[in-house]
Short mmCIF file of C-alpha atoms in Angstrom, two decimals:
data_model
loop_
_atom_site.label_atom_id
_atom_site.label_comp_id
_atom_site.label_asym_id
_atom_site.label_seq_id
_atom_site.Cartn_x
_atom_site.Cartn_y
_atom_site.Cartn_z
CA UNK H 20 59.11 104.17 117.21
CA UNK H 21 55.66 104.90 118.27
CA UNK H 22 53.84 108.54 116.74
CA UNK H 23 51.81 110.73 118.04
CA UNK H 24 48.06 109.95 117.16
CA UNK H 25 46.52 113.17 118.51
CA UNK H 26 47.08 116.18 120.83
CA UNK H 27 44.37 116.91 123.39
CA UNK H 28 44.00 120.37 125.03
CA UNK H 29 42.88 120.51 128.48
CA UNK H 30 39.43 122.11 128.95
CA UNK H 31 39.08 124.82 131.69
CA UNK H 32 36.43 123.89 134.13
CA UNK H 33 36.84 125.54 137.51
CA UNK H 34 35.19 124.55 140.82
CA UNK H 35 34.68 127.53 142.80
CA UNK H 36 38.08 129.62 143.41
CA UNK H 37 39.82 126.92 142.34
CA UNK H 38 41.33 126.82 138.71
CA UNK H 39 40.97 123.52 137.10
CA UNK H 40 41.85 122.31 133.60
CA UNK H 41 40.35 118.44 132.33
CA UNK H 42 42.47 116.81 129.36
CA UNK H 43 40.37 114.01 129.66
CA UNK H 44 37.53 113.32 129.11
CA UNK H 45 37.79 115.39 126.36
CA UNK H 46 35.61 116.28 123.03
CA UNK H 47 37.50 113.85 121.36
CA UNK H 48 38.67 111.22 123.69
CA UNK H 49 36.68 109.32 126.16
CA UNK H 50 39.63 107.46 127.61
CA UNK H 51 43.62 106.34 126.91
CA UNK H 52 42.47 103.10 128.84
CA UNK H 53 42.62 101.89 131.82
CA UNK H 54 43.27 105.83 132.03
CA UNK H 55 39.88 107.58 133.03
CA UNK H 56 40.03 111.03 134.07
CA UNK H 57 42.41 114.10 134.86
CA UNK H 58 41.77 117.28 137.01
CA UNK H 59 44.66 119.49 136.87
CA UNK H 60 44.01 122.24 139.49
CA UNK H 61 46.15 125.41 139.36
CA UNK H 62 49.08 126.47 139.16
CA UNK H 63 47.83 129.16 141.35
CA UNK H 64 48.59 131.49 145.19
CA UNK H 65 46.11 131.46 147.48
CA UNK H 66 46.04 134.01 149.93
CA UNK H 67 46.29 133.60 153.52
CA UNK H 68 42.70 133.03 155.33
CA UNK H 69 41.64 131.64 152.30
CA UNK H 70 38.71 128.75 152.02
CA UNK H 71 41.12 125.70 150.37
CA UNK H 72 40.18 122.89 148.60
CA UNK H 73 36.18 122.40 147.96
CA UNK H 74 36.86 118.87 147.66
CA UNK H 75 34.70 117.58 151.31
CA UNK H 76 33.07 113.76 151.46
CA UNK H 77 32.70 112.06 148.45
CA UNK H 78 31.63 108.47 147.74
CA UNK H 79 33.76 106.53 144.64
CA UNK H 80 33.49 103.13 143.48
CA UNK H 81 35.26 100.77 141.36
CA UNK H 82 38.31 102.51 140.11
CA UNK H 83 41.29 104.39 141.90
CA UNK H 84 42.54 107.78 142.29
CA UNK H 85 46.45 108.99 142.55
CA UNK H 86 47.00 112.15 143.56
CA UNK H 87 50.01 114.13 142.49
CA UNK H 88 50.83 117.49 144.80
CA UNK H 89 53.09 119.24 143.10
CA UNK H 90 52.94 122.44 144.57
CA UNK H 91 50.70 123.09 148.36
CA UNK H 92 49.72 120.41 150.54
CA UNK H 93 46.48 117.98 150.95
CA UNK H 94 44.86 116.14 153.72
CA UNK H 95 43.24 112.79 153.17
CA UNK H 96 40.54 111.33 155.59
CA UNK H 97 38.42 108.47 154.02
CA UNK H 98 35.91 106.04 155.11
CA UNK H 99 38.37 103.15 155.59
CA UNK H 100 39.93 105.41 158.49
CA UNK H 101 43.09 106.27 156.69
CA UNK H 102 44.47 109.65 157.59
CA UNK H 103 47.34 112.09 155.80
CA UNK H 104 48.30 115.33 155.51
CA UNK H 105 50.71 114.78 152.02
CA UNK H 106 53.24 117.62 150.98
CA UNK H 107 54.29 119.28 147.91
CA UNK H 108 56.34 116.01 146.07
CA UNK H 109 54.09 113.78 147.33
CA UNK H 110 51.41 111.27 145.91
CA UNK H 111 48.29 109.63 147.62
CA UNK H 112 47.34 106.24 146.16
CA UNK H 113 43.76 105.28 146.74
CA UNK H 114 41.74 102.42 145.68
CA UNK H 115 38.02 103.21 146.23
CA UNK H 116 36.78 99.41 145.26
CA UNK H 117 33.68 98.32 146.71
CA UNK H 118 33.49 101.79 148.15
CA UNK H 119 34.76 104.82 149.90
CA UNK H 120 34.04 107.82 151.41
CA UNK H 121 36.95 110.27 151.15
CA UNK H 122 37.60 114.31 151.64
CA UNK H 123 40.24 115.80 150.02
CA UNK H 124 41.25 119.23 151.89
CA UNK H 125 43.84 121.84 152.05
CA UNK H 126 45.47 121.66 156.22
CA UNK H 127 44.47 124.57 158.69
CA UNK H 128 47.72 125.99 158.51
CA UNK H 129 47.72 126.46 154.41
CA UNK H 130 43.96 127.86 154.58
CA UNK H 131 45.34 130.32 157.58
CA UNK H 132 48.55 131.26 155.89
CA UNK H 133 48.18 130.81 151.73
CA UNK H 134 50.22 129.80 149.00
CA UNK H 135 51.14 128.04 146.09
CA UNK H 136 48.87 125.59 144.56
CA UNK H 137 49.04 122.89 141.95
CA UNK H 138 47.56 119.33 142.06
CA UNK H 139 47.00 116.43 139.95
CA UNK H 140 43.95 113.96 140.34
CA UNK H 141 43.94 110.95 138.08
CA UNK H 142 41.46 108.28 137.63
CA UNK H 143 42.59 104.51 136.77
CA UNK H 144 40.12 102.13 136.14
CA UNK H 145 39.63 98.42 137.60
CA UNK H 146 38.68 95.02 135.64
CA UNK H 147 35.41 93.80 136.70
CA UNK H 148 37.36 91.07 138.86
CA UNK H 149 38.30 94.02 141.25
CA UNK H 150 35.98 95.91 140.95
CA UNK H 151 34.74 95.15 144.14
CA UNK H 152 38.04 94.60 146.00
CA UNK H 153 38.79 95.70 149.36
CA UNK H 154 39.35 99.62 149.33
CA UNK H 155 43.36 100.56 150.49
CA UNK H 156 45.01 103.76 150.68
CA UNK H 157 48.93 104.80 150.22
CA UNK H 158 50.42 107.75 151.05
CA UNK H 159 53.95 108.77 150.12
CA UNK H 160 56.00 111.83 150.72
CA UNK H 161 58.58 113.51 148.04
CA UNK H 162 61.42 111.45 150.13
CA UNK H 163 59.51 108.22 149.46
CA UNK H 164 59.57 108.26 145.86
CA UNK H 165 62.82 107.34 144.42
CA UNK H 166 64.27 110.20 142.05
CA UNK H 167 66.00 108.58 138.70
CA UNK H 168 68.57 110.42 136.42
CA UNK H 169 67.28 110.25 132.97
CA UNK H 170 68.58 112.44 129.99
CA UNK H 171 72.32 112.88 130.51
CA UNK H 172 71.55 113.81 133.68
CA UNK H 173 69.78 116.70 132.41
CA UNK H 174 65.96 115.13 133.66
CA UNK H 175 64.50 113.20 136.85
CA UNK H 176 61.97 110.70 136.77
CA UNK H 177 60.02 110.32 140.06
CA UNK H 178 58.88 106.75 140.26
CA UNK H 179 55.73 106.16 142.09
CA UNK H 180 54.72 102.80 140.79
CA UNK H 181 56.30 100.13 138.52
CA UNK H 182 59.72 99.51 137.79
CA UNK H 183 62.62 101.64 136.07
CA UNK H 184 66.50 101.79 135.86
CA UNK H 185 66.71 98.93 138.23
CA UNK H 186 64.52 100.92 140.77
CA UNK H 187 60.94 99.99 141.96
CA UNK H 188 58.54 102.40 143.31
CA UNK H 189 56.61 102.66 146.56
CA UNK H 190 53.53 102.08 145.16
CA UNK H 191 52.21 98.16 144.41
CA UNK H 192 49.55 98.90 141.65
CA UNK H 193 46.86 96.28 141.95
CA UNK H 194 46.92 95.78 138.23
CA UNK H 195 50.89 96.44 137.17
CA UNK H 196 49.88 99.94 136.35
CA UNK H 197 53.44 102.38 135.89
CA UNK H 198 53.39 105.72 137.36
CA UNK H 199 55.72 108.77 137.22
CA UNK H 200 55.83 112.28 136.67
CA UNK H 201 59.26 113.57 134.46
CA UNK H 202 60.85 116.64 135.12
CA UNK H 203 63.27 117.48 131.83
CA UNK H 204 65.90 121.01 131.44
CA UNK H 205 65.82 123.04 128.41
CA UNK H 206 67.05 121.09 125.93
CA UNK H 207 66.78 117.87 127.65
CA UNK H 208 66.04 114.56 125.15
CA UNK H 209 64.94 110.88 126.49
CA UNK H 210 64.00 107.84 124.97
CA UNK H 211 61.28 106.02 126.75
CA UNK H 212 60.56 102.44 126.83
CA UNK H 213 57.01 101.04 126.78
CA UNK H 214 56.12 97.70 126.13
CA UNK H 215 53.72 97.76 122.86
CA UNK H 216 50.86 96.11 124.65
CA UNK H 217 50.30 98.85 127.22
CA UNK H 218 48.76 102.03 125.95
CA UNK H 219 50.64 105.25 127.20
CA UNK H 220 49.47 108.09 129.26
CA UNK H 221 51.24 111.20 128.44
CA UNK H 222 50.16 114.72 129.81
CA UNK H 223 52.32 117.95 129.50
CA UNK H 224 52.39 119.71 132.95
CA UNK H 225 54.31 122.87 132.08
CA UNK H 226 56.80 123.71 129.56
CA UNK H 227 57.10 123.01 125.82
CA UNK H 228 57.97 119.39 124.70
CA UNK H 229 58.67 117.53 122.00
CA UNK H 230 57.04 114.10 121.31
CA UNK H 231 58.28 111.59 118.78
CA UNK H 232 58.55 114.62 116.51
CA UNK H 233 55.47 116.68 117.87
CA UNK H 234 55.40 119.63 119.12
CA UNK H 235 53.24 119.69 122.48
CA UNK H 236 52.72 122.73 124.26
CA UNK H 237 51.55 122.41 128.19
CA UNK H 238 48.08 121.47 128.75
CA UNK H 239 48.19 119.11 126.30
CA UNK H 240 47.54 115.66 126.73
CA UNK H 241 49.53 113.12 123.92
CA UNK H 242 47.72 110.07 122.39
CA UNK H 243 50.70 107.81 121.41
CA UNK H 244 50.23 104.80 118.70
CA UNK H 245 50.79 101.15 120.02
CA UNK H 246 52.99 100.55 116.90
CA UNK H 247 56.71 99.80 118.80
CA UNK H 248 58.64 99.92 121.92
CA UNK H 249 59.39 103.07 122.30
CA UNK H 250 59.41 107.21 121.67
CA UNK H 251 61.39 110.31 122.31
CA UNK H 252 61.08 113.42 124.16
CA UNK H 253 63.09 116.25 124.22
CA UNK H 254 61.89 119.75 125.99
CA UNK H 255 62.03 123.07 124.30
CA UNK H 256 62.43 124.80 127.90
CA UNK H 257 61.87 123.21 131.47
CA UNK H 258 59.20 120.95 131.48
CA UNK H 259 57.09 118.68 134.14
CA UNK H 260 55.04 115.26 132.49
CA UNK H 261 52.56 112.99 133.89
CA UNK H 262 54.14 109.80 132.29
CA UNK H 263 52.24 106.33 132.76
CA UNK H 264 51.68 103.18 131.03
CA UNK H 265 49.06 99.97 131.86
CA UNK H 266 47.71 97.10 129.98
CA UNK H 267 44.18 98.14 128.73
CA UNK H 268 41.08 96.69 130.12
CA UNK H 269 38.65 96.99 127.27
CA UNK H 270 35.85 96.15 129.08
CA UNK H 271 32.44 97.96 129.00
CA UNK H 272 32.81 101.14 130.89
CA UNK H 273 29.12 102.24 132.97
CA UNK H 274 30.26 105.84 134.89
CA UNK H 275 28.18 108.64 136.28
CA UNK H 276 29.23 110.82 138.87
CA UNK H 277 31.80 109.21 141.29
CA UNK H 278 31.38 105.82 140.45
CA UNK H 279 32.84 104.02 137.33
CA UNK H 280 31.29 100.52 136.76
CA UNK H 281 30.59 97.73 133.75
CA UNK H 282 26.80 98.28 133.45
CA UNK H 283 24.58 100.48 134.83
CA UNK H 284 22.49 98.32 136.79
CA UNK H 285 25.64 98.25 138.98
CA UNK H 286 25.57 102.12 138.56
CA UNK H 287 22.55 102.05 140.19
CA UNK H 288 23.24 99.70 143.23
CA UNK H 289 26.27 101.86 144.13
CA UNK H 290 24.03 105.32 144.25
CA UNK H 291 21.84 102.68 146.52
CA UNK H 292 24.39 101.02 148.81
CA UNK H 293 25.84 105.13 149.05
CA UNK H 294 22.21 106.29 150.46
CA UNK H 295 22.17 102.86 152.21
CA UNK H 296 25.30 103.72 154.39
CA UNK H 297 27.05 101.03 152.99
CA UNK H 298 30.47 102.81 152.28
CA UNK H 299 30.72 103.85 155.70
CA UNK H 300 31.37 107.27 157.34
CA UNK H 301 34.21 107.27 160.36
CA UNK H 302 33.64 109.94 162.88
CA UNK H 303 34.82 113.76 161.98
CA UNK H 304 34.62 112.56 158.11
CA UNK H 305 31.26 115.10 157.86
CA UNK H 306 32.49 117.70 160.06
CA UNK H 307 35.41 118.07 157.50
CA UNK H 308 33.31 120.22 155.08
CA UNK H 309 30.49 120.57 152.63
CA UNK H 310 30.14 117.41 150.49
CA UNK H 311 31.95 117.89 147.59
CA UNK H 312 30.52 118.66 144.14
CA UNK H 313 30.48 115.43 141.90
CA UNK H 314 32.89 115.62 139.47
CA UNK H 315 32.38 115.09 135.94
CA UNK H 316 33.00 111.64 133.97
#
């Protein structure tokens, strides 16, 4: 079975009231590729009248973000003029491409009224083929995403993308990635099956896991081997995972700020074609809020 390589504690970084931990990058890790980046914001309560997310327009190109809500709600409003407000459950999909501008919010009824808070933001990157491809944007509610049995029925697996136990889910990943997040009971134990070729993307939400005979604590991202098929994880109490898997890219990787390229004389052109106007900007996109800060690769 595959073994764990090396545990990776998420760093605390927080952007403004907003509590944020980063697994990755990491001192130690630049990327579990085509895996990028994670922001894990909160778990935390907001009170009512409160200022929500800082996250106003923002230009990315050439990867994609997924956004996990676990906990609060978010409203999307990009460029391309998609529009969502997605609850707690629910996962936005968005492929930034040849470019996008995109806020990410909290809704006028959770900045007037408060509360629970806890969201995911992972970066996957593109093969210079698609780099440029057309931007797109998925949204999916907690009803959307088909909830799996695994571990005796003791565990749920909330597919987003990919396929598993016969089940597909919503999302159509542009380059095969799978996408899931695992919720296992005290006690729980699962074998998971992953194709040797694809590298594994393993972060512990909450709770106390095992891994392939590792004890992982939350926080914690796991860098798996690529030696088999498969590993094993049982939880020490109740436990949430961000489980993926993709084929690596491995080709050179050019990022700075919100853009993630293959050289950076292409860095360069997208910080030009952004000034330029070439991402676009739809009307009320501004007049969301502040530009955001530019987050960290």
């Amino acid at each position: 079975m595959r073994s764990v390589l090396a545990v990776h504690p998420a760093q605390r970084d927080d952007i403004a009231d907003l509590v944020t931990r980063r697994p990755l990058p990491g001192p130690e890790l630049e990327q579990v590729d085509p895996f990028l980046f994670l922001n894990h914001h909160g778990p935390q309560t907001y009170p009512p009248n409160n200022h929500g997310l800082p996250f106003g327009p923002h230009p990315h190109r050439g990867f994609e973000t997924v956004t996990f809500i676990l906990d609060g709600s978010l409203s999307h409003l990009d460029s391309g003029g998609h529009e969502s407000v997605i609850e707690a459950g629910g996962v936005q999909w968005m492929t930034a491409g040849s470019g996008l501008v995109h806020a990410e919010l909290s809704p006028e009824a959770f900045k007037r009224d408060g509360g629970p808070l806890e969201i995911l933001q992972l970066w996957v990157n593109l093969p210079p083929p698609l780099k440029m491809t057309e931007p797109r944007y998925t949204g999916v509610q907690k009803a959307d995403i088909p909830a799996l049995s695994v571990a005796a029925g003791n565990g749920t697996l909330h597919l987003i993308s990919g396929e598993f136990a016969g089940a597909t889910g919503p999302i159509e990943s542009l380059t095969d990635v799978f996408m899931s997040t695992l919720e296992l009971k005290a006690g729980a134990k699962t074998a998971l099956q992953v194709d040797r070729t694809r590298h594994v993307f393993l972060y512990v939400v909450s709770g106390r896991v095992d891994v392939a005979g590792t004890p992982v604590d939350k926080w914690n991202l796991v860098e798996m081997t690529d030696d088999d098929d498969s590993f094993i994880v049982g939880a020490a109490d109740d436990a949430v995972l961000l489980f993926g898997h993709a084929l690596p890219i491995g080709a050179p990787l050019a990022a700075r700020g919100p853009f993630v390229m293959n050289t950076e004389e292409e860095i360069d052109q997208a910080f030009a074609d952004y000034r330029d106007g070439k991402f676009g900007d739809p009307a009320g996109l501004v007049a969301a809020g502040p530009e955001a800060p530019t987050e960290k690769v």
